[in-house]
Coordinates of C-alpha atoms in Angstrom, one line a residue:
M1 CA 25.4 5.0 16.9
I2 CA 27.8 3.1 14.7
Q3 CA 26.5 1.3 11.6
I4 CA 28.2 -1.9 10.5
S5 CA 27.2 -3.0 7.0
Q6 CA 27.6 -6.1 4.8
L7 CA 27.7 -8.7 7.6
Q8 CA 26.8 -12.1 6.2
L9 CA 25.0 -15.1 7.7
T10 CA 24.3 -18.3 6.0
P11 CA 20.6 -19.4 6.1
G12 CA 20.0 -21.6 9.2
V13 CA 22.7 -20.0 11.3
P14 CA 21.1 -18.4 14.4
E15 CA 21.1 -14.6 14.4
E16 CA 22.8 -14.7 17.8
S17 CA 26.0 -15.4 15.8
L18 CA 25.9 -11.8 14.7
K19 CA 27.5 -10.7 18.0
N20 CA 30.7 -12.5 17.2
L21 CA 30.8 -10.9 13.7
I22 CA 30.2 -7.4 15.2
E23 CA 32.9 -7.8 17.8
K24 CA 35.3 -9.0 15.0
E25 CA 34.5 -5.9 12.9
L26 CA 34.8 -3.5 15.8
R27 CA 37.7 -5.3 17.5
E28 CA 36.1 -4.9 20.9
K29 CA 33.3 -6.4 23.0
V30 CA 29.8 -5.0 22.7
S31 CA 26.9 -5.4 25.2
D32 CA 24.0 -4.8 22.8
Y33 CA 23.2 -4.1 19.1
K34 CA 20.3 -3.4 16.9
I35 CA 19.5 -4.8 13.4
L36 CA 19.0 -1.9 11.1
K37 CA 18.5 -3.8 7.8
R38 CA 18.3 -7.4 6.6
S39 CA 18.1 -8.7 3.1
I40 CA 18.8 -11.9 1.1
D41 CA 21.5 -12.1 -1.5
A42 CA 20.5 -14.9 -3.9
R43 CA 22.5 -13.9 -6.9
R44 CA 24.7 -16.9 -6.7
H45 CA 22.5 -19.9 -5.8
E46 CA 25.4 -21.9 -4.3
Q47 CA 26.3 -19.1 -1.9
I48 CA 22.9 -17.6 -0.8
H49 CA 23.3 -15.6 2.4
Y50 CA 21.6 -12.9 4.5
L51 CA 23.1 -9.4 4.5
Y52 CA 22.8 -7.4 7.7
S53 CA 23.4 -3.8 8.6
I54 CA 23.8 -3.5 12.4
G55 CA 23.7 -0.5 14.8
V56 CA 25.9 -0.4 17.9
S57 CA 25.8 2.4 20.5
L58 CA 28.9 3.2 22.6
A59 CA 29.1 5.2 25.8
S60 CA 29.2 8.6 24.0
K61 CA 29.0 10.1 20.5
S62 CA 32.7 11.1 20.7
A63 CA 33.6 7.5 21.5
E64 CA 31.7 6.3 18.4
E65 CA 33.4 8.9 16.2
K66 CA 36.8 8.0 17.6
L67 CA 36.3 4.2 16.9
V68 CA 35.1 4.8 13.4
K69 CA 38.1 7.0 12.6
K70 CA 40.4 4.5 14.2
L71 CA 39.1 1.5 12.2
R72 CA 38.9 3.2 8.8
K73 CA 36.6 0.5 7.4
K74 CA 34.2 1.3 4.5
N75 CA 31.5 -0.8 6.2
V76 CA 31.9 0.8 9.6
T77 CA 30.4 4.3 9.6
L78 CA 28.4 6.7 11.8
Y79 CA 24.6 6.1 11.5
K80 CA 23.0 8.9 9.6
Q81 CA 19.3 8.0 9.5
K82 CA 17.3 11.1 10.3
E83 CA 14.7 10.6 13.0
F84 CA 11.3 12.0 12.3
V85 CA 9.7 14.1 15.1
F86 CA 6.2 15.5 14.7
P87 CA 6.6 19.3 15.0
V88 CA 3.6 19.8 17.3
T89 CA 3.2 18.4 20.8
P90 CA 0.2 18.6 23.2
A91 CA 2.1 21.3 25.2
I92 CA 2.7 23.4 22.1
L93 CA -0.9 23.0 21.0
Q94 CA -2.3 24.0 24.4
E95 CA -0.2 27.1 24.3
K96 CA -1.4 28.2 20.8
L97 CA -4.8 26.6 20.6
P98 CA -6.4 26.0 24.1
A99 CA -8.2 22.7 24.6
N100 CA -11.6 24.5 24.9
E101 CA -11.3 25.4 21.2
L102 CA -11.1 21.7 20.3
G103 CA -14.4 20.7 22.0
T104 CA -16.9 18.2 20.6
D105 CA -18.4 20.5 17.9
S106 CA -15.4 22.7 17.2
P107 CA -14.6 23.3 13.5
K108 CA -10.9 23.4 14.6
R109 CA -10.9 19.6 14.9
P110 CA -9.5 18.1 11.6
L111 CA -12.1 16.0 9.7
I112 CA -10.5 13.0 7.9
V113 CA -12.5 11.2 5.2
G114 CA -11.2 7.6 4.8
A115 CA -9.7 5.1 7.3
G116 CA -7.1 3.7 5.1
P117 CA -3.3 4.0 5.8
A118 CA -3.2 7.7 4.7
G119 CA -6.2 8.7 6.7
Y120 CA -5.4 6.6 9.8
F121 CA -1.7 7.7 10.0
A122 CA -2.8 11.4 9.6
A123 CA -5.3 10.9 12.4
F124 CA -2.9 9.0 14.6
F125 CA -0.2 11.7 14.5
L126 CA -2.8 14.5 14.9
A127 CA -4.3 12.7 17.8
R128 CA -1.0 12.3 19.6
A129 CA -0.4 16.1 19.1
G130 CA -3.8 16.8 20.8
F131 CA -6.0 17.9 17.9
H132 CA -8.8 15.4 18.6
P133 CA -9.4 14.5 14.9
I134 CA -12.6 13.0 13.6
V135 CA -12.4 10.2 11.1
I136 CA -15.3 9.1 8.9
E137 CA -15.3 6.0 6.9
R138 CA -18.0 4.9 4.4
G139 CA -17.3 1.2 5.2
L140 CA -17.3 -0.8 8.4
D141 CA -14.8 -1.7 11.1
V142 CA -12.4 -4.5 10.3
E143 CA -14.4 -7.1 12.3
A144 CA -17.7 -6.5 10.4
R145 CA -15.9 -5.9 7.2
T146 CA -14.0 -9.2 7.4
K147 CA -17.3 -11.0 7.7
D148 CA -18.8 -9.2 4.7
V149 CA -15.7 -9.9 2.6
E150 CA -15.7 -13.6 3.5
E151 CA -19.5 -13.8 2.7
F152 CA -18.8 -12.2 -0.7
W153 CA -16.0 -14.7 -1.5
D154 CA -18.1 -17.7 -0.4
K155 CA -21.5 -16.7 -1.7
G156 CA -21.0 -13.8 -4.2
K157 CA -23.1 -11.4 -2.1
L158 CA -21.4 -8.0 -2.5
N159 CA -21.9 -5.3 0.1
L160 CA -21.3 -2.0 -1.9
E161 CA -20.0 -0.2 1.2
S162 CA -18.2 -3.0 3.0
N163 CA -15.8 -4.9 0.8
V164 CA -12.2 -5.4 -0.2
S165 CA -11.9 -1.7 -1.2
F166 CA -14.1 0.0 1.4
G167 CA -13.8 -0.2 5.2
E168 CA -11.3 0.2 8.0
G169 CA -7.7 -0.2 6.8
G170 CA -8.6 0.6 3.2
A171 CA -7.8 -1.6 0.2
G172 CA -4.4 -2.5 1.7
T173 CA -6.0 -4.6 4.5
F174 CA -7.1 -7.3 2.1
S175 CA -3.8 -7.5 0.2
D176 CA -0.4 -9.0 0.8
G177 CA 0.4 -6.4 3.4
K178 CA 3.7 -5.4 1.7
L179 CA 5.4 -2.4 3.2
F180 CA 8.2 -2.2 0.7
T181 CA 8.6 1.1 -1.1
G182 CA 11.3 2.4 -3.4
N183 CA 11.1 5.9 -2.0
K184 CA 14.1 7.4 -0.2
D185 CA 13.6 8.1 3.5
K186 CA 15.2 11.6 3.5
D187 CA 13.2 12.9 6.4
G188 CA 12.8 9.7 8.5
V189 CA 9.0 9.5 7.8
L190 CA 9.2 6.0 6.3
H191 CA 11.1 4.8 9.4
A192 CA 8.3 6.4 11.5
V193 CA 5.7 4.4 9.6
M194 CA 7.5 1.1 10.3
N195 CA 8.0 2.0 14.0
T196 CA 4.3 2.9 14.3
F197 CA 3.2 -0.4 12.7
H198 CA 5.5 -2.3 15.1
E199 CA 4.1 -0.3 18.1
M200 CA 0.6 -1.2 17.0
G201 CA 1.3 -4.9 16.9
A202 CA 3.4 -5.8 13.8
P203 CA 6.5 -8.0 14.3
V204 CA 9.8 -6.2 14.9
E205 CA 11.2 -7.6 11.6
I206 CA 9.3 -5.1 9.6
T207 CA 11.5 -2.3 11.0
Y208 CA 14.6 -3.8 9.3
D209 CA 13.7 -6.3 6.6
A210 CA 14.5 -5.0 3.1
K211 CA 11.1 -6.2 1.9
P212 CA 8.8 -5.9 5.0
H213 CA 5.5 -7.8 5.0
I214 CA 2.7 -8.0 7.5
G215 CA -0.1 -10.1 6.0
T216 CA -3.9 -9.6 6.0
D217 CA -4.5 -11.5 9.2
K218 CA -2.1 -9.2 11.1
L219 CA -3.2 -6.0 9.4
V220 CA -6.7 -6.5 10.7
E221 CA -5.5 -6.5 14.3
I222 CA -3.1 -3.6 13.7
M223 CA -5.7 -1.3 12.1
R224 CA -8.0 -1.9 15.0
N225 CA -5.2 -1.0 17.5
I226 CA -4.6 2.3 15.6
R227 CA -8.3 3.1 15.9
L228 CA -8.3 2.4 19.6
E229 CA -5.2 4.7 20.0
I230 CA -6.9 7.5 18.1
E231 CA -10.0 7.2 20.3
S232 CA -8.0 7.0 23.5
L233 CA -6.5 10.4 22.7
G234 CA -9.8 12.1 22.2
G235 CA -10.2 11.4 18.5
E236 CA -13.4 9.9 17.0
V237 CA -13.8 7.2 14.3
H238 CA -17.2 6.8 12.7
F239 CA -18.0 3.9 10.4
A240 CA -20.8 3.7 7.8
H241 CA -20.4 7.5 7.4
K242 CA -20.3 8.4 3.7
L243 CA -19.3 11.8 2.4
L244 CA -21.9 13.1 0.0
N245 CA -21.0 16.7 -0.6
I246 CA -18.7 19.5 0.5
E247 CA -19.8 23.1 0.6
K248 CA -18.0 26.3 1.6
D249 CA -19.4 28.1 4.6
K250 CA -21.0 31.3 3.4
D251 CA -20.3 33.1 6.7
Q252 CA -16.8 31.8 7.5
A253 CA -14.0 32.0 5.0
N254 CA -12.1 28.7 4.5
R255 CA -14.6 26.7 6.6
Y256 CA -16.3 23.7 5.0
I257 CA -19.6 22.0 5.7
C258 CA -19.6 18.3 4.9
Q259 CA -22.8 16.5 4.1
I260 CA -22.6 12.9 5.4
E261 CA -24.9 9.9 5.1
S262 CA -24.9 7.9 8.3
P263 CA -27.0 5.2 10.0
E264 CA -28.6 7.9 12.1
G265 CA -29.6 9.9 9.0
E266 CA -28.0 12.8 7.2
K267 CA -25.4 14.8 9.2
H268 CA -23.4 18.0 8.7
I269 CA -20.0 18.5 10.1
E270 CA -18.2 21.9 10.0
T271 CA -14.4 21.9 9.8
D272 CA -11.5 24.3 9.1
A273 CA -9.2 21.4 8.0
L274 CA -10.5 18.6 5.8
I275 CA -8.3 15.7 4.8
L276 CA -9.5 13.7 1.8
A277 CA -8.0 10.2 2.1
I278 CA -10.7 8.7 -0.1
G279 CA -8.8 5.8 -1.7
H280 CA -8.6 4.9 -5.4
S281 CA -12.0 3.2 -5.6
A282 CA -14.3 6.0 -4.3
R283 CA -15.4 6.9 -7.8
D284 CA -18.6 8.6 -6.7
T285 CA -16.6 10.9 -4.5
F286 CA -14.3 11.7 -7.3
H287 CA -17.3 12.7 -9.5
M288 CA -18.6 14.9 -6.6
L289 CA -15.3 16.7 -6.2
Y290 CA -15.0 17.3 -9.9
Q291 CA -18.5 18.7 -10.1
N292 CA -17.6 21.0 -7.2
G293 CA -14.7 22.5 -9.0
Y294 CA -11.8 20.6 -7.5
Q295 CA -9.0 20.5 -10.1
M296 CA -8.0 17.1 -11.2
E297 CA -5.9 15.6 -13.9
P298 CA -5.6 12.1 -15.4
K299 CA -2.4 10.2 -14.4
P300 CA -0.8 7.1 -15.8
F301 CA -2.0 3.8 -14.4
A302 CA -1.8 0.2 -15.6
I303 CA -4.2 -2.7 -16.3
G304 CA -3.6 -6.4 -16.8
L305 CA -4.1 -9.9 -15.4
R306 CA -3.1 -11.9 -12.3
V307 CA -0.8 -14.8 -13.0
Q308 CA -0.4 -17.8 -10.8
H309 CA 2.4 -20.4 -10.6
P310 CA 3.3 -23.0 -8.0
Q311 CA 5.3 -21.3 -5.3
E312 CA 7.8 -24.2 -5.4
M313 CA 8.6 -23.3 -9.0
I314 CA 9.3 -19.6 -8.1
N315 CA 11.5 -20.8 -5.1
R316 CA 13.6 -22.9 -7.4
A317 CA 14.0 -20.1 -10.0
M318 CA 15.0 -17.6 -7.3
Y319 CA 17.1 -19.8 -5.0
G320 CA 18.1 -22.9 -7.0
D321 CA 17.3 -26.5 -6.6
N322 CA 19.2 -27.0 -3.4
A323 CA 18.2 -24.0 -1.4
P324 CA 17.7 -24.6 2.4
D325 CA 14.2 -24.9 3.7
S326 CA 14.8 -22.0 6.2
L327 CA 14.6 -19.4 3.4
P328 CA 11.4 -17.4 3.1
V329 CA 9.2 -18.0 0.1
A330 CA 10.7 -16.2 -2.9
D331 CA 9.3 -13.2 -4.7
Y332 CA 10.2 -11.6 -8.0
K333 CA 10.1 -8.3 -9.9
L334 CA 9.8 -8.2 -13.7
V335 CA 9.9 -5.4 -16.2
Y336 CA 9.7 -5.4 -20.1
H337 CA 9.3 -2.7 -22.7
S338 CA 7.2 -4.0 -25.5
S339 CA 7.5 -3.1 -29.2
N340 CA 4.2 -1.2 -29.1
G341 CA 5.7 1.2 -26.6
R342 CA 4.1 -0.2 -23.5
N343 CA 5.8 -0.9 -20.2
V344 CA 4.8 -4.4 -19.0
F345 CA 5.7 -5.2 -15.4
S346 CA 4.8 -7.4 -12.4
F347 CA 2.9 -5.6 -9.7
C348 CA 1.9 -6.5 -6.1
M349 CA 3.7 -9.9 -6.2
C350 CA 2.2 -12.2 -3.5
P351 CA 4.4 -15.2 -2.6
G352 CA 2.4 -17.9 -1.0
G353 CA -0.8 -16.0 -1.7
Y354 CA -4.2 -15.9 -3.2
V355 CA -6.0 -14.2 -6.1
V356 CA -9.0 -12.4 -4.6
N357 CA -12.2 -10.9 -6.0
A358 CA -11.8 -7.2 -5.1
S359 CA -14.9 -5.9 -6.7
S360 CA -16.7 -2.9 -5.1
D361 CA -19.1 -1.8 -7.9
P362 CA -22.2 -3.7 -9.0
E363 CA -21.8 -6.0 -12.1
S364 CA -18.0 -5.3 -12.2
M365 CA -15.0 -7.6 -11.8
V366 CA -11.7 -6.7 -10.2
V367 CA -9.0 -9.0 -8.9
N368 CA -6.2 -8.4 -6.5
G369 CA -3.5 -10.4 -4.7
M370 CA -3.5 -11.2 -1.0
S371 CA -1.5 -13.3 1.4
Y372 CA -1.6 -14.1 5.1
S373 CA 1.4 -13.5 7.4
G374 CA 2.5 -17.1 6.9
R375 CA 2.6 -16.8 3.1
D376 CA 1.8 -20.5 3.1
S377 CA -0.5 -20.9 0.0
I378 CA 0.8 -23.4 -2.6
N379 CA 0.8 -20.7 -5.3
A380 CA 2.6 -17.5 -6.0
N381 CA 0.7 -14.8 -7.8
S382 CA 1.3 -11.3 -9.2
A383 CA -0.3 -8.9 -11.6
I384 CA 1.2 -8.6 -15.0
V385 CA 0.1 -5.2 -16.1
V386 CA 0.5 -2.8 -19.0
S387 CA 0.8 0.9 -18.9
V388 CA -2.2 3.1 -19.9
S389 CA -2.2 6.7 -21.0
E390 CA -4.7 9.4 -22.1
E391 CA -4.6 8.2 -25.7
D392 CA -6.2 4.9 -24.7
Y393 CA -9.4 6.6 -23.5
G394 CA -9.2 9.5 -25.9
S395 CA -9.6 12.5 -23.5
A396 CA -7.8 14.7 -21.0
D397 CA -11.0 14.6 -18.9
P398 CA -10.0 12.9 -15.7
M399 CA -13.4 11.3 -15.4
D400 CA -12.9 9.5 -18.7
A401 CA -9.9 7.7 -17.1
I402 CA -12.3 6.4 -14.4
R403 CA -14.9 5.5 -17.1
F404 CA -12.3 3.5 -18.9
Q405 CA -11.6 1.4 -15.8
E406 CA -15.4 1.0 -15.2
K407 CA -16.0 -0.2 -18.7
L408 CA -13.2 -2.7 -18.5
E409 CA -14.4 -4.1 -15.2
K410 CA -17.9 -4.6 -16.5
E411 CA -16.6 -6.5 -19.6
F412 CA -14.7 -8.9 -17.4
Y413 CA -17.8 -9.3 -15.2
K414 CA -19.7 -10.5 -18.3
V415 CA -16.9 -12.9 -19.3
G416 CA -17.2 -14.6 -15.9
N417 CA -20.9 -14.1 -15.5
G418 CA -20.2 -12.5 -12.1
K419 CA -17.4 -14.9 -11.1
I420 CA -13.7 -14.4 -11.5
P421 CA -12.9 -15.5 -15.1
V422 CA -9.8 -17.9 -15.2
Q423 CA -7.8 -19.1 -18.2
T424 CA -4.6 -21.0 -18.8
Y425 CA -1.9 -19.1 -20.6
G426 CA -1.8 -21.7 -23.4
D427 CA -5.4 -21.0 -24.2
F428 CA -4.9 -17.3 -23.7
K429 CA -2.3 -17.3 -26.5
E430 CA -4.7 -19.0 -28.9
K431 CA -7.7 -16.8 -27.8
K432 CA -9.9 -19.7 -26.9
A433 CA -11.8 -20.4 -23.7
S434 CA -10.2 -22.8 -21.3
L435 CA -12.2 -26.0 -20.7
S436 CA -9.8 -27.4 -18.1
L437 CA -6.8 -26.5 -16.1
G438 CA -3.3 -28.1 -16.1
A439 CA -1.0 -29.6 -13.5
F440 CA -2.0 -27.3 -10.6
E441 CA -5.1 -25.7 -9.2
P442 CA -5.7 -22.0 -8.6
A443 CA -5.5 -20.5 -5.1
I444 CA -8.4 -18.1 -5.2
K445 CA -10.6 -16.3 -2.7
G446 CA -14.0 -15.9 -4.4
Q447 CA -16.0 -17.9 -6.9
Y448 CA -14.4 -18.5 -10.3
V449 CA -15.2 -20.0 -13.7
L450 CA -13.1 -21.0 -16.7
G451 CA -13.4 -18.6 -19.7
E452 CA -11.6 -16.5 -22.3
L453 CA -9.9 -13.3 -21.0
S454 CA -8.6 -12.0 -24.3
Q455 CA -12.1 -11.0 -25.5
A456 CA -12.4 -8.4 -22.7
L457 CA -8.7 -7.2 -22.6
P458 CA -7.8 -4.3 -24.8
E459 CA -5.7 -5.4 -27.8
F460 CA -2.7 -3.3 -26.9
A461 CA -2.6 -5.0 -23.5
Y462 CA -3.1 -8.4 -24.9
E463 CA -0.2 -8.0 -27.4
A464 CA 2.1 -6.5 -24.8
I465 CA 1.5 -9.3 -22.3
L466 CA 2.1 -12.0 -25.0
E467 CA 5.3 -10.3 -26.0
A468 CA 6.5 -9.9 -22.4
M469 CA 5.8 -13.5 -21.1
P470 CA 8.7 -15.2 -23.0
D471 CA 11.1 -12.6 -21.8
F472 CA 9.9 -13.2 -18.2
A473 CA 10.4 -16.9 -18.8
R474 CA 14.1 -16.3 -19.6
K475 CA 14.4 -14.8 -16.1
I476 CA 12.1 -17.3 -14.4
K477 CA 12.1 -20.7 -16.0
G478 CA 8.5 -21.9 -16.6
F479 CA 6.9 -18.5 -16.3
D480 CA 5.2 -18.8 -19.7
Q481 CA 4.4 -22.5 -19.4
A482 CA 1.0 -23.5 -20.9
D483 CA -0.7 -24.2 -17.6
T484 CA 0.1 -20.9 -16.0
I485 CA -3.2 -19.7 -14.6
L486 CA -4.5 -16.2 -15.5
A487 CA -7.4 -14.3 -13.9
G488 CA -8.8 -10.8 -14.6
V489 CA -9.0 -8.0 -14.5
E490 CA -6.3 -6.2 -12.5
S491 CA -7.4 -2.6 -13.1
R492 CA -6.8 -0.7 -9.9
T493 CA -3.0 -0.7 -9.6
S494 CA -3.3 3.0 -8.7
S495 CA -5.6 5.9 -8.9
P496 CA -6.2 7.0 -12.6
V497 CA -6.6 10.6 -11.5
R498 CA -4.7 13.1 -9.3
I499 CA -6.4 15.8 -7.2
N500 CA -4.2 18.8 -7.7
R501 CA -2.6 20.2 -4.5
N502 CA 0.1 22.7 -3.6
P503 CA 3.4 20.7 -3.1
E504 CA 4.4 22.7 -0.1
S505 CA 1.1 23.3 1.8
K506 CA -0.5 20.1 0.6
E507 CA -3.8 22.1 0.1
A508 CA -6.1 21.4 -2.8
T509 CA -5.8 24.0 -5.6
R510 CA -8.2 26.9 -4.9
F511 CA -9.5 25.2 -1.7
P512 CA -7.4 26.3 1.3
G513 CA -7.9 24.0 4.2
V514 CA -8.7 21.0 2.1
F515 CA -5.9 18.4 1.9
P516 CA -6.0 15.5 -0.7
V517 CA -3.8 12.7 0.5
G518 CA -2.7 9.2 -0.3
E519 CA -3.1 6.8 -3.1
G520 CA -6.6 7.8 -4.1
A521 CA -5.6 11.4 -4.4
G522 CA -2.7 10.4 -6.7
Y523 CA 0.3 11.0 -4.3
A524 CA 1.2 7.5 -3.1
G525 CA 1.3 3.9 -4.2
G526 CA 0.9 1.2 -1.6
I527 CA 0.5 1.0 2.2
T528 CA 3.8 2.6 3.3
S529 CA 3.9 5.6 0.9
S530 CA 0.2 6.3 1.7
A531 CA 0.9 6.2 5.4
A532 CA 3.9 8.5 4.9
D533 CA 1.9 10.9 2.9
G534 CA -0.7 10.9 5.7
I535 CA 2.0 11.9 8.2
R536 CA 3.4 14.6 6.1
T537 CA -0.1 16.0 5.4
A538 CA -0.8 15.8 9.2
E539 CA 2.2 18.1 9.6
A540 CA 0.7 20.5 7.0
V541 CA -2.7 20.4 8.7
A542 CA -1.2 21.2 12.1
K543 CA 0.7 24.1 10.7
Y544 CA -2.4 25.4 8.9
L545 CA -4.6 25.2 12.0
L546 CA -2.1 27.0 14.2
E547 CA -1.5 29.7 11.7
N548 CA -5.2 30.3 11.0
Q549 CA -6.7 30.0 14.5

């Protein structure tokens, strides 16, 4: 395939016009083409345009090579994206591990703990290879989970096992559904993630947009489709199944017995391959693993507050005052290095979104950002967070990193008396509780109350945010205006700990056959990188099972 880069279209011009641009670049007629990438160049507000990278296939590879050589254009090259192919097929598996060894109670069936992106994508690819994986998830399916989350937002009734953090789809389901990652796609796995999402119901645009986005409403449907695909291929998905303990089998080396709490009572599942896709909020599971000798280490994370501005203000700052209405709502990315040595940055920016109560522990307060596929809320929001290190909680004990988070969340719960505490930036600067809001209302899912956030935020974070906001306002006019709305606390930007694993085999240190994976294990950040880590771990699991049958 030939790749044509840097094709420009003015907003509002139909994409069908690309065909003329392609033929002009190639100097010949084409019957078909494929969009490989699309982005917006808004650096000059008077000349905003879309940038496209297009793929065109000719009759043969040699014909493509001949045309590229003939044209000698820097923007016309041979397409070099590597295509990911899972190394095991049902035919290969049947030859090396007969189907009768993957029966209902066979320990050869991979057991996957967690139905978030990492767990589901690992299960999806293992199921397609014929391994009949078993997925257990402490939370509920997306249908029941959605009802529990909406009841919590409306009435404040928290279900500890079915909430914004726990349940089918993981924490990413009730988020903005951003699929953008800064990681390089050297092996084609990121491309495979996007194609899988599209196959399961996401719009085709996610396969080529520079900043792909699905939205909570669409993610619910997609995660359900992934589950149905896993089950149709002989896999199992069990909800309300909570992992309580893992023990090594005394009679069989490298086999594990998992103690599970379920609606039917306590269960025990034996497995030779255990994938831990537990997510960053499964604190009780982290404690259990640590007590059982799994090696962990604290890792950097960040804490801060959610800021809200009118989306119209962000659009003007990013696109200018005369931008066409056809442009999508604008987003931003901000970074600042404060004088106290802290990195301050925007995180999980949600254009046209909502701030949501994402609590999963009793008497704790956590906020996150979310948007639907239409991104049509009147406000934009993002987390403005500050880096945290071991020195802040005074220990190299990984459990102390978790305790630091827990303490912070409980302090913010007290500030809001169980509701999301909200404050204007003007009052935040003066360390006084807000008694009223300014020119616009917050867009929030969950009950909220006006209060004083500075009393619960660590001083180093408070100082760093105060210093960063004027710098952000130099990039986005009005960012530090007095009626900017703050809410807290954003404390789960990533897992505060990492479960150590072998970088090649993906196995937990000293526990062969156990595979920590995804954001919770400390090896990903966000939906796409978690899904990619799930796929790569599925490869490692397939190899392990075939080599140790």
